Coordinates of C-alpha atoms and ligand atoms in Angstrom, one line a residue:
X214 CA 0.0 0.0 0.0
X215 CA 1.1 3.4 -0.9
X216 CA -0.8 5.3 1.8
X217 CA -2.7 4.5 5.5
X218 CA -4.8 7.2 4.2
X219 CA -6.0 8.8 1.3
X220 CA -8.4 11.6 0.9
X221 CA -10.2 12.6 -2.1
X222 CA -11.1 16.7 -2.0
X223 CA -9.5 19.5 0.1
X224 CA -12.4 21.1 1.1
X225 CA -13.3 21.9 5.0
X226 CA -14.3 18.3 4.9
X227 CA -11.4 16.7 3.1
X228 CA -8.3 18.9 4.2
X229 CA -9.2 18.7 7.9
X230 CA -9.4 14.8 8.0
X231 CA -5.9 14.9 6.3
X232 CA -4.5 16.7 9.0
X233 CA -5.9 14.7 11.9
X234 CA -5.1 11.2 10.1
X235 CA -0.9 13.0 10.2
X236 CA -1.7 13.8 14.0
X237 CA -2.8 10.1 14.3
X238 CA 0.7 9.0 12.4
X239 CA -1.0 7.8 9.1
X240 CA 0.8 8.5 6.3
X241 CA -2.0 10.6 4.3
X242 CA -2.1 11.6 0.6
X243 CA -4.9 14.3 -0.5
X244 CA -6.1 14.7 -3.5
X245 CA -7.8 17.6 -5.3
X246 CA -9.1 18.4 -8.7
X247 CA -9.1 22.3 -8.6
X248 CA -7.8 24.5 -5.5
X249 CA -6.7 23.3 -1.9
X250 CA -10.0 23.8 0.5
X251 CA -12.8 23.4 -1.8
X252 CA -15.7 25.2 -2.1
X253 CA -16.2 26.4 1.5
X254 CA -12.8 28.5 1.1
X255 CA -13.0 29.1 -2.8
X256 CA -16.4 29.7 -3.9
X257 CA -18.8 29.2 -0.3
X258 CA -18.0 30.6 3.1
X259 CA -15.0 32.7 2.5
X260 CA -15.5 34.3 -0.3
X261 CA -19.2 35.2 0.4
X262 CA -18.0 36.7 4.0
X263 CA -15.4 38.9 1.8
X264 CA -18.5 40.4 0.0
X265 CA -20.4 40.7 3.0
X266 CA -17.9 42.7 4.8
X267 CA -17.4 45.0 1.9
X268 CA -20.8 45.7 1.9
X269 CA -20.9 46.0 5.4
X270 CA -18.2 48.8 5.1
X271 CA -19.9 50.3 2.5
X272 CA -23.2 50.8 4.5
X273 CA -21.0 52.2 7.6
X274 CA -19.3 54.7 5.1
X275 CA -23.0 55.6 4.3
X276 CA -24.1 55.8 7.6
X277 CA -21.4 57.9 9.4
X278 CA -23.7 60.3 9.9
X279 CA -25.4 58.0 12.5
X280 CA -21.9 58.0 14.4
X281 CA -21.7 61.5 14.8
X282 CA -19.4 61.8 12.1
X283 CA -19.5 64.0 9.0
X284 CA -21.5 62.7 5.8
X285 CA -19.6 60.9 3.7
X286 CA -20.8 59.2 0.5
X287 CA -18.6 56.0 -0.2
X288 CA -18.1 55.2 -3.6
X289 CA -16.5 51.6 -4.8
X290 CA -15.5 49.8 -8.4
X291 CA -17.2 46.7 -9.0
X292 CA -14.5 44.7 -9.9
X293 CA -12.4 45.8 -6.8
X294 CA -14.6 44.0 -4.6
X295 CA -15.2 40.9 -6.7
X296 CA -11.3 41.4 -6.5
X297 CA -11.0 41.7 -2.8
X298 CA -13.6 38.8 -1.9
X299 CA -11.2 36.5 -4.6
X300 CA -7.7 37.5 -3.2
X301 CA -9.1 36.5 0.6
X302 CA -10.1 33.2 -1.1
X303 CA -6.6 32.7 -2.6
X304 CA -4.8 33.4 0.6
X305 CA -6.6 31.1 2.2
X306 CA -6.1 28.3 -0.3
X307 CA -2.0 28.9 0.0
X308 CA -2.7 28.2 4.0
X309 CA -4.1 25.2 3.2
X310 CA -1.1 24.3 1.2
X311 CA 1.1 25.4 3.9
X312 CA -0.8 23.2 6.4
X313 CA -0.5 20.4 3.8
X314 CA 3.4 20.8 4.2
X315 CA 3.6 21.4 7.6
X316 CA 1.4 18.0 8.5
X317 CA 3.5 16.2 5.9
X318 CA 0.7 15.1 3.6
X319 CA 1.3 14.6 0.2
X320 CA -1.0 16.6 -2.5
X321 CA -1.7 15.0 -5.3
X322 CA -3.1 17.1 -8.1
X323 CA -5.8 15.4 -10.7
X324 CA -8.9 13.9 -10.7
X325 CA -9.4 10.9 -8.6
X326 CA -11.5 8.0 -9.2
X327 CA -12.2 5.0 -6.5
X328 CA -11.3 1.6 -8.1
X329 CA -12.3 -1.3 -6.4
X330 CA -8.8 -3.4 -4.0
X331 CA -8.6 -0.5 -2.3
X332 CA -7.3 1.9 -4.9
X333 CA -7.9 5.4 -6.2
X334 CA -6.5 6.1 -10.1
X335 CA -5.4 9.8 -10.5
X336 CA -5.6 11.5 -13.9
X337 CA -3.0 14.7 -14.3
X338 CA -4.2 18.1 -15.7
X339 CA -2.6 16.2 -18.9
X340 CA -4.4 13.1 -19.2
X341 CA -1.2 11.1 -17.4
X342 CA -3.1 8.2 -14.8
X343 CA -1.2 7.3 -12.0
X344 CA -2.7 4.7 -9.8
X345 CA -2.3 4.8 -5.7
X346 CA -3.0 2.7 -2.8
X347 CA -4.5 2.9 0.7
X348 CA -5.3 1.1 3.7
X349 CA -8.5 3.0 3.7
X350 CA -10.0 6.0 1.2
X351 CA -11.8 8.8 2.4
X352 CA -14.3 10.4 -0.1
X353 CA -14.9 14.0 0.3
X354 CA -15.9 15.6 -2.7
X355 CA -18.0 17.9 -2.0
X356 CA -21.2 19.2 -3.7
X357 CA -22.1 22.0 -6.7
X358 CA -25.1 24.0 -7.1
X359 CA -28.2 22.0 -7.4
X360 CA -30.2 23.1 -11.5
X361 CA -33.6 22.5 -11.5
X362 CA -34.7 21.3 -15.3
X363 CA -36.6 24.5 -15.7
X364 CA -33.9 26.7 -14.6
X365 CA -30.9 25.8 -16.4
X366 CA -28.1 27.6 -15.7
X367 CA -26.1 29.5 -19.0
X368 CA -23.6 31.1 -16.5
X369 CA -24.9 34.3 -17.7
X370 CA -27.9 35.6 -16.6
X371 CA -28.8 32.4 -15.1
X372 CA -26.2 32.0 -12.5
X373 CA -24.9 29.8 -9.7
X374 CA -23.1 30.7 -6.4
X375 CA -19.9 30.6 -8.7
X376 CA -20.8 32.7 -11.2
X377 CA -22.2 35.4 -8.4
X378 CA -19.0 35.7 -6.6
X379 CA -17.1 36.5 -9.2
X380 CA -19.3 38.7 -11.8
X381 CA -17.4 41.1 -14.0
X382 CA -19.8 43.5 -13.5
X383 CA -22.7 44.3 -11.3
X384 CA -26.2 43.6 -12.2
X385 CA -28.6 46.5 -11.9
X386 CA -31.6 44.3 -10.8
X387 CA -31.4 40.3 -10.0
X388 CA -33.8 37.6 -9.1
X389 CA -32.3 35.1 -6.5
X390 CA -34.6 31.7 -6.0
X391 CA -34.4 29.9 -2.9
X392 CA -34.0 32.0 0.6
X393 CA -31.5 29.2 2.4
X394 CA -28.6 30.7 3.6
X395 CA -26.9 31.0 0.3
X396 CA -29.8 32.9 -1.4
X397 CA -30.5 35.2 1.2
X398 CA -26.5 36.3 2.1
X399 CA -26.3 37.5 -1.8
X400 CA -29.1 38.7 -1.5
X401 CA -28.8 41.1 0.7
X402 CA -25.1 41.6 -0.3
X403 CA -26.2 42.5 -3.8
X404 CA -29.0 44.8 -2.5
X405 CA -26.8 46.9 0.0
X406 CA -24.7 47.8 -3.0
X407 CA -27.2 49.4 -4.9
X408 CA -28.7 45.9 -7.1
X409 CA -32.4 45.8 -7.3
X410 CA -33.2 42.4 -5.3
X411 CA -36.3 40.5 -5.8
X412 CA -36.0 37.4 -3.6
X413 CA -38.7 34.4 -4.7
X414 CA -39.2 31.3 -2.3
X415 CA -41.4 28.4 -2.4
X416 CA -42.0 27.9 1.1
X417 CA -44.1 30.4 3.3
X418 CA -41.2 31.3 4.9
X419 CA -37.4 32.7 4.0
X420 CA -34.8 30.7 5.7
X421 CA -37.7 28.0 6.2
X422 CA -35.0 26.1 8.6
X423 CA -35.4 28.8 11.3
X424 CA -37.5 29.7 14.0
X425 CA -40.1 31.2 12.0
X426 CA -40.3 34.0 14.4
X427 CA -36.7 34.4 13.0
X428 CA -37.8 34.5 9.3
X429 CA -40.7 36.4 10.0
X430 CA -38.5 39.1 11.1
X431 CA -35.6 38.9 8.9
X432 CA -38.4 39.3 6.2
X433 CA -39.2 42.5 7.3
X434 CA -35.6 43.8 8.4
X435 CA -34.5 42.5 4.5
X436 CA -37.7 44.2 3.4
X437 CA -37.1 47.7 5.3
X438 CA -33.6 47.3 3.4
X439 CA -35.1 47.4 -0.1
X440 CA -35.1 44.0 -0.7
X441 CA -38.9 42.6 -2.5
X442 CA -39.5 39.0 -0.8
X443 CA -42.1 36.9 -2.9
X444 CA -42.8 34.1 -0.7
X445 CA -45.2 31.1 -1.7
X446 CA -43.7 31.9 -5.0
X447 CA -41.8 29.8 -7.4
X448 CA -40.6 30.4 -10.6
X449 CA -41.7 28.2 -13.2
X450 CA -39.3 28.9 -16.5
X451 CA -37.8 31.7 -17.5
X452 CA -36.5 33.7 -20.9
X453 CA -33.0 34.6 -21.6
X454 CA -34.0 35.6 -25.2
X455 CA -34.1 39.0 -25.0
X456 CA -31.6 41.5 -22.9
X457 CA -32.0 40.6 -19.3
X458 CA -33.9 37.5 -18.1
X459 CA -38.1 37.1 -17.8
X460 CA -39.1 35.1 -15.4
X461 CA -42.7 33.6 -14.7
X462 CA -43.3 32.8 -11.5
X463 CA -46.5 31.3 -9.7
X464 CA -47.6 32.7 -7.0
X465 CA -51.2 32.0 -4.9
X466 CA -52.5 35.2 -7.0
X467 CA -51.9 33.9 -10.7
X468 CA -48.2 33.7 -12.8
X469 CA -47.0 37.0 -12.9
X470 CA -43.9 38.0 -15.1
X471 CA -40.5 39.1 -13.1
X472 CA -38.0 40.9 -15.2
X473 CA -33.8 41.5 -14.1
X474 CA -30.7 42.0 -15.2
X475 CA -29.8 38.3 -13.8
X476 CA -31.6 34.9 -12.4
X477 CA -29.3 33.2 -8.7
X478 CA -30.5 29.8 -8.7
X479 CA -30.1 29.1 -5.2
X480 CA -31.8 26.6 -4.9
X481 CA -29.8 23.8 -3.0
X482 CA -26.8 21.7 -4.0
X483 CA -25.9 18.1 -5.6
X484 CA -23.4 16.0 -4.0
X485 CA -20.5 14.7 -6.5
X486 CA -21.0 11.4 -6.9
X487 CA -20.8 11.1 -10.8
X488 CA -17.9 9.5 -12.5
X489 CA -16.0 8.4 -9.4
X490 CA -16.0 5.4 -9.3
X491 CA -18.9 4.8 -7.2
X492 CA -20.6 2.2 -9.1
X493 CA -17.3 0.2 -10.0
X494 CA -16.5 -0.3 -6.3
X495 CA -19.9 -0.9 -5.6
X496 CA -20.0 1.7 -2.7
X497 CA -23.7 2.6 -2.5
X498 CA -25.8 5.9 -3.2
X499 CA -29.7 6.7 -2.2
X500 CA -31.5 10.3 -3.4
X501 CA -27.9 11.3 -5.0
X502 CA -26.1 11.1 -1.2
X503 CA -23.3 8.2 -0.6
X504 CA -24.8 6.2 2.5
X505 CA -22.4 5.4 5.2
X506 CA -23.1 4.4 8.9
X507 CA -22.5 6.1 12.0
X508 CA -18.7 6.0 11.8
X509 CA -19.0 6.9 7.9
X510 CA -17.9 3.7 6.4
X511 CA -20.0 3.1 3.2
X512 CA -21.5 -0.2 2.0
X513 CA -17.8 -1.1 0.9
X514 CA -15.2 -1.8 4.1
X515 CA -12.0 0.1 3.5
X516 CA -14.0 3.0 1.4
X517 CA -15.9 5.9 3.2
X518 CA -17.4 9.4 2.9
X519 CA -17.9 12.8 4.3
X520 CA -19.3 15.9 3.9
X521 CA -21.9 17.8 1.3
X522 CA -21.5 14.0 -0.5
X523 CA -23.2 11.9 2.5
X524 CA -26.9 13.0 3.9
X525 CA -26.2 14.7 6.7
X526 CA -26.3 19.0 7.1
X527 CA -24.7 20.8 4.3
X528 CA -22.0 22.7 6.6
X529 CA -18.3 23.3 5.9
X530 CA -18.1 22.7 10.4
X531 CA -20.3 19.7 9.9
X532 CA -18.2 17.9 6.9
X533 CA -15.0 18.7 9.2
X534 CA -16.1 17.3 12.4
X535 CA -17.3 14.2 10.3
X536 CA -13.7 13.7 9.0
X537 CA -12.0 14.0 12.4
X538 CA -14.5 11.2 13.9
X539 CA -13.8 9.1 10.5
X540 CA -10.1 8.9 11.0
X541 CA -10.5 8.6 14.8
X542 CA -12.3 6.0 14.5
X543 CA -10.1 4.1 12.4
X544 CA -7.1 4.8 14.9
X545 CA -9.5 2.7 16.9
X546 CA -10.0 5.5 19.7
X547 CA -12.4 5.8 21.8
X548 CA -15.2 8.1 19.8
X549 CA -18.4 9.5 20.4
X550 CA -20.7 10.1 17.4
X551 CA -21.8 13.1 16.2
X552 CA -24.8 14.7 17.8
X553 CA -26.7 16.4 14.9
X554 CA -29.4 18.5 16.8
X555 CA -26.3 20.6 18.2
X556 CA -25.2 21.4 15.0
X557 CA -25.2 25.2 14.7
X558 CA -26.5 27.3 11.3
X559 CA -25.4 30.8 10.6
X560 CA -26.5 33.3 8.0
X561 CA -24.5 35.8 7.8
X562 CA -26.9 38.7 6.1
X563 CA -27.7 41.9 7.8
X564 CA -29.1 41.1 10.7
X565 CA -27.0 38.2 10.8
X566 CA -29.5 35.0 12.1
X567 CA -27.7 32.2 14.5
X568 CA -29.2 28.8 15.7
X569 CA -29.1 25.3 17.7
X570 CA -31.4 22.8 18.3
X571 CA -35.1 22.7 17.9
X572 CA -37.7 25.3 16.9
X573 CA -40.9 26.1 19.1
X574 CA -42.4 24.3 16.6
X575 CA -40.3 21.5 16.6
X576 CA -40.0 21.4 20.7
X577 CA -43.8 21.3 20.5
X578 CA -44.3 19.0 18.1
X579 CA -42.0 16.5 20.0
X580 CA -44.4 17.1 23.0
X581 CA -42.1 19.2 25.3
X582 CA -44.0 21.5 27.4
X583 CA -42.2 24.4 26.8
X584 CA -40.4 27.8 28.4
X585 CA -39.7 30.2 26.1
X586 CA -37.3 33.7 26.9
X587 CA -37.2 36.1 24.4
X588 CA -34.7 39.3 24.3
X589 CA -34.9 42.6 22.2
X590 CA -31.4 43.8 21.0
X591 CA -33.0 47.1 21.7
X592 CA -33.0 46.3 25.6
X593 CA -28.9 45.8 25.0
X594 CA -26.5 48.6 26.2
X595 CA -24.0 47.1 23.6
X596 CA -26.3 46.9 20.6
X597 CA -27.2 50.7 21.2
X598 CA -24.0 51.7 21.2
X599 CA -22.9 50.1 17.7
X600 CA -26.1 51.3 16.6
X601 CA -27.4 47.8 16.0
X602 CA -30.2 47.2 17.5
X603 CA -32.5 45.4 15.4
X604 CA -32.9 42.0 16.3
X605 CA -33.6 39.4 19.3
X606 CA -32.9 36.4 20.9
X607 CA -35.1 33.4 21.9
X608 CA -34.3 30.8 24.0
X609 CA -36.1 27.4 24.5
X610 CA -35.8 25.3 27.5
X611 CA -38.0 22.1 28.6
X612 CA -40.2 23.7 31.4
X613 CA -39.5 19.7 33.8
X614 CA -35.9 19.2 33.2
X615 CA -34.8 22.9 32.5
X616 CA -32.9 21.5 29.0
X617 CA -31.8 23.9 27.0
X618 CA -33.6 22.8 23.9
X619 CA -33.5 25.3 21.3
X620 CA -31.3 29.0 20.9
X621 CA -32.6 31.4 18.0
X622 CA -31.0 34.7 17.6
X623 CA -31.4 37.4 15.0
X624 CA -28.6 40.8 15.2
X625 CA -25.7 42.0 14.4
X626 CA -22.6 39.7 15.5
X627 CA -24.7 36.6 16.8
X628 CA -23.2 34.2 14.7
X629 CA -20.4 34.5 17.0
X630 CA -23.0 34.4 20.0
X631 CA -24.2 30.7 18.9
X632 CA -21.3 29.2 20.2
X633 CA -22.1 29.5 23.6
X634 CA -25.4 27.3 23.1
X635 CA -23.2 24.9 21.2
X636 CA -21.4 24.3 24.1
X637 CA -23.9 24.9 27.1
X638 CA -26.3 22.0 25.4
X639 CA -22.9 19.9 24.9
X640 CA -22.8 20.4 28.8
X641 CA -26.4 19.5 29.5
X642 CA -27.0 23.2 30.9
X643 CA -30.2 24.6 32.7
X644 CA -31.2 27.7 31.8
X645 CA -30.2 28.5 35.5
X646 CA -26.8 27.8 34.7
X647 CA -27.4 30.8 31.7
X648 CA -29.1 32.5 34.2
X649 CA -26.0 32.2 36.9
X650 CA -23.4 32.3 34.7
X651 CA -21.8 35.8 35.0
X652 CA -21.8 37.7 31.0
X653 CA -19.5 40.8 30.5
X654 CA -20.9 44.0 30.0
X655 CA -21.4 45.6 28.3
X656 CA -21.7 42.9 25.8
X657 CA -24.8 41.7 23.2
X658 CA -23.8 38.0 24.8
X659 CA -25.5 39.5 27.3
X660 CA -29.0 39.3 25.7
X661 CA -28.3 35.5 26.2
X662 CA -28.0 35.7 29.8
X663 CA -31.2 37.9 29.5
X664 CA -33.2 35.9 27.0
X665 CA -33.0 32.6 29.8
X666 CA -33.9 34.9 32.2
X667 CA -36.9 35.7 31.2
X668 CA -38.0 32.6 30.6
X669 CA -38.4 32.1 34.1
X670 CA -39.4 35.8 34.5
X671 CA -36.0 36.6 35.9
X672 CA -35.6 39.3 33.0
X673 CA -33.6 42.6 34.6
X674 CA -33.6 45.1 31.4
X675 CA -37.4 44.4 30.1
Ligands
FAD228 C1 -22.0 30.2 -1.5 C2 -21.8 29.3 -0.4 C3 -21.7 29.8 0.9 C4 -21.5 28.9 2.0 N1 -21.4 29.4 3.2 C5 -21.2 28.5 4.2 C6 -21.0 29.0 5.6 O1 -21.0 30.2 5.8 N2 -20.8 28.1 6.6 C7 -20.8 26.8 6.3 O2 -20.7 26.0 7.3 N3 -21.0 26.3 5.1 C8 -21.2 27.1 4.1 N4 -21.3 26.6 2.8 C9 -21.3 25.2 2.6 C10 -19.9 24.7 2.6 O3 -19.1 25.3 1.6 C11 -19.9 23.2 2.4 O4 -20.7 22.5 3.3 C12 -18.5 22.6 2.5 O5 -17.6 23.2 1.6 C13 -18.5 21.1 2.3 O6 -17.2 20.6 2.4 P1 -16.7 19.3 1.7 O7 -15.3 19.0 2.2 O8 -17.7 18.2 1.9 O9 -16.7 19.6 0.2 P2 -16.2 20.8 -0.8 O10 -15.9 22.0 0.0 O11 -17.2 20.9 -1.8 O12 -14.9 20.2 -1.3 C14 -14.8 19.1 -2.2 C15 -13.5 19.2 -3.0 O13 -13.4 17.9 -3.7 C16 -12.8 18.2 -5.0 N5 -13.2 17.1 -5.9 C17 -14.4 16.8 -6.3 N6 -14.3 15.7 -7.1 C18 -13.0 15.3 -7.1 C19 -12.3 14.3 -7.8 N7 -12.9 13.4 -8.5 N8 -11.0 14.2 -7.6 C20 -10.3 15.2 -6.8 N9 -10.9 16.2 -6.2 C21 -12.3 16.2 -6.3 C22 -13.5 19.5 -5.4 O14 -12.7 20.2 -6.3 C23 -13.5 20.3 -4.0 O15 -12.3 21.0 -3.8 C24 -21.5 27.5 1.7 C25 -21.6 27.0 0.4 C26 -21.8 27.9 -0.6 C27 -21.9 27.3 -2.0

């Protein structure tokens, strides 16, 4: 055998298992097709948060006034930012490389394929095949941008992610289908910089996942911000022929016609699983995900998966934690398995939306009987300060045991609040724990400590 290990894809699911299989002492190849970290550093998490922050600055600039500075009215270059966003995506794909040395794994550059005895054939960026061997193969390739048949996507004016973070020049007016995290984050990225923004979703909600007292007010903050929200909505073909795109979308009130400069299909992803060698093997597949048990093995022993490719949550932090537990595992350590109702999700639009665990619906549904805290951002010394203080926080807790079951926050800066729900249901915290635990002021964490509060009518600031 030529490896212990070998990975196929860099991405946050790929590159991470790499470097804890070298921690373990397995000697670990990696391979990639493109550009070290996948998409989550080259075309999803980074580059997005880039954009974001421009924009962010952009709006500040705008704002100064509300600082008690003197009016200012910024000004930026299209390209500069598409520029900006791509050059933080580059420097973090040279880290990767640097961590690639520094761990001692071996890149390999090409296009893998699994082959059944345990091997994986590599073809060069010139058609050369080289053909490797491990005591075990990690698959980690990732996922692209779901097309729906009646939204094909030219590249043009009907776009995916890709094609968004890197347009040569900006759209005056854009339709973005789907409201998930991806949709919503352009968005409202391409709205604060002066695009028109027409947002279309099929559910009755935007970022159905959330609390839906969460999307119901993120609708109306995105709204207040300019952005038109169709939900209920979904677009059933659209028309490239003439300058921009047509789209006609069905809504509860009849088709109506859309018109932009461009079309986001945003509208999910679709795992890789074509042309690697899947079906040779014999490693299995169901709804286009590679199924794998609890310790990601597939159906074949000596093969397994992780990451957007496997059914579990789409999430760069997800696809790495799977990895570490894979190759831990195989060290034959003592492991627990993942818990996926703590699994955090972020959307990093303005207000930013952060949450763990269950939804009051959800809670309810599963027959908790239920306390329920709820903060304003506007109660928050901190938040009235930055002059941020749209936005709240909900917290659920099971009214016999005191569980923590559910955190739901919409504001400025909570997707670094989450964290601290992340780890207090890891603990198996009460809310009186929240309650007793001593948050820094003046701090918006502090609206935590609040929000559990008042669920047992505890609440100092309301
Ligand atoms: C616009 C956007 C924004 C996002 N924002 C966030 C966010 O804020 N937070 C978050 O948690 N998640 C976010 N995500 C999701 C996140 O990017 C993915 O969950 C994550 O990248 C999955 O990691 P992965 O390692 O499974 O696969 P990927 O990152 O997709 O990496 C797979 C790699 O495998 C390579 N590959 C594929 N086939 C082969 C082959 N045959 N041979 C060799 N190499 C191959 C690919 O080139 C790629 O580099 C975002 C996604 C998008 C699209």
């Amino acid at each position: 055998m030529n490896y212990d290990i070998i990975v196929i894809g860099s991405g946050p699911g790929g590159y991470v298992t790499a470097i804890r299989a070298a921690q373990l002492g397995f000697k670990t190849a990696i391979i990639e097709k493109e550009n070290l970290g996948g998409i989550c550093l080259n075309w999803g998490c980074i580059p997005t948060k880039a954009l974001l922050k421009s924009a962010q600055v952009f709006h500040y600039i705008n704002h100064a006034e509300d600082y008690g500075l003197n009016k200012v009215e910024a000004s930026f270059e299209f390209p500069n930012v598409i520029q900006r966003s791509r050059g933080v995506a580059g420097k973090m794909s040279k880290g990767i490389e640097f961590l690639m040395k520094k761990n001692k794994i071996d890149v390999i550059l090409g296009t893998a394929k699994v082959q059944p005895g345990k091997k994986v054939s590599v073809t060069d960026k010139d058609g050369k095949v080289t053909e490797y061997s491990a005591n075990h193969i990690i698959i980690a390739t990732g996922a692209r941008s779901r097309e729906l048949p009646n939204l094909p996507q030219d590249g043009k004016k009907v776009i995916g992610y890709r094609q968004a973070l890197s347009l040569p020049e900006q759209p005056k007016s854009m339709i973005v289908v789907g409201s998930g995290a991806i949709g919503v984050e352009f968005a409202d990225f391409y709205n604060t910089m002066g695009t028109k923004v027409t947002i279309v979703e099929f559910m009755p909600n935007i970022v159905p996942v959330e609390d839906e007292e969460i999307s119901k007010h993120l609708e109306k903050s995105l709204k207040k911000s300019g952005i038109e929200i169709m939900t209920n909505a979904s677009v059933e073909s659209v028309d490239t022929t003439g300058e921009g795109v047509k789209a006609n979308v069905k809504t509860a009130n009849g088709n109506i016609t859309l018109e932009a400069d461009i079309l986001l299909s945003a509208v999910g992803i679709a795992a890789n699983i074509e042309n690697i060698g899947l079906e040779e093997v014999g490693i299995q597949t169901d709804k286009g995900r590679v199924l794998v048990n609890e310790w990601y093995e597939t159906s074949v022993p000596g093969y397994y998966a992780i990451g957007d490719i496997i059914p579990t949550q789409a999430l760069a932090h997800v696809a790495s934690a799977e990895g570490i537990t894979c190759v831990e595992k195989i060290k034959g350590m003592h492991v627990e398995k993942i818990d996926y109702g703590n699994i955090p999700g972020c959307t990093y639009c303005h207000p930013e939306v952060a949450s763990v665990g269950l939804t009051e619906k959800q809670a309810k549904e599963k027959g908790y009987e239920i306390k329920v805290g709820k903060f304003p951002l506007s109660a928050s010394g901190k938040a009235t300060a930055n002059g941020n203080t749209d936005g709240f926080i909900k917290v659920i807790f099971d009214a016999k045991y005191g569980e923590w079951l559910g955190c739901h926050m919409i504001g400025d800066g909570v997707t670094d609040m989450v964290a601290e729900a992340v780890v207090a249901r890891k603990l198996e915290t009460t809310g009186h724990e929240i309650i007793k635990s001593i948050h820094p002021h003046p701090t918006v964490s502090e609206a935590i400590m609040e929000a559990a509060a008042a669920a047992y009518g505890e609440v100092i600031h309301i």
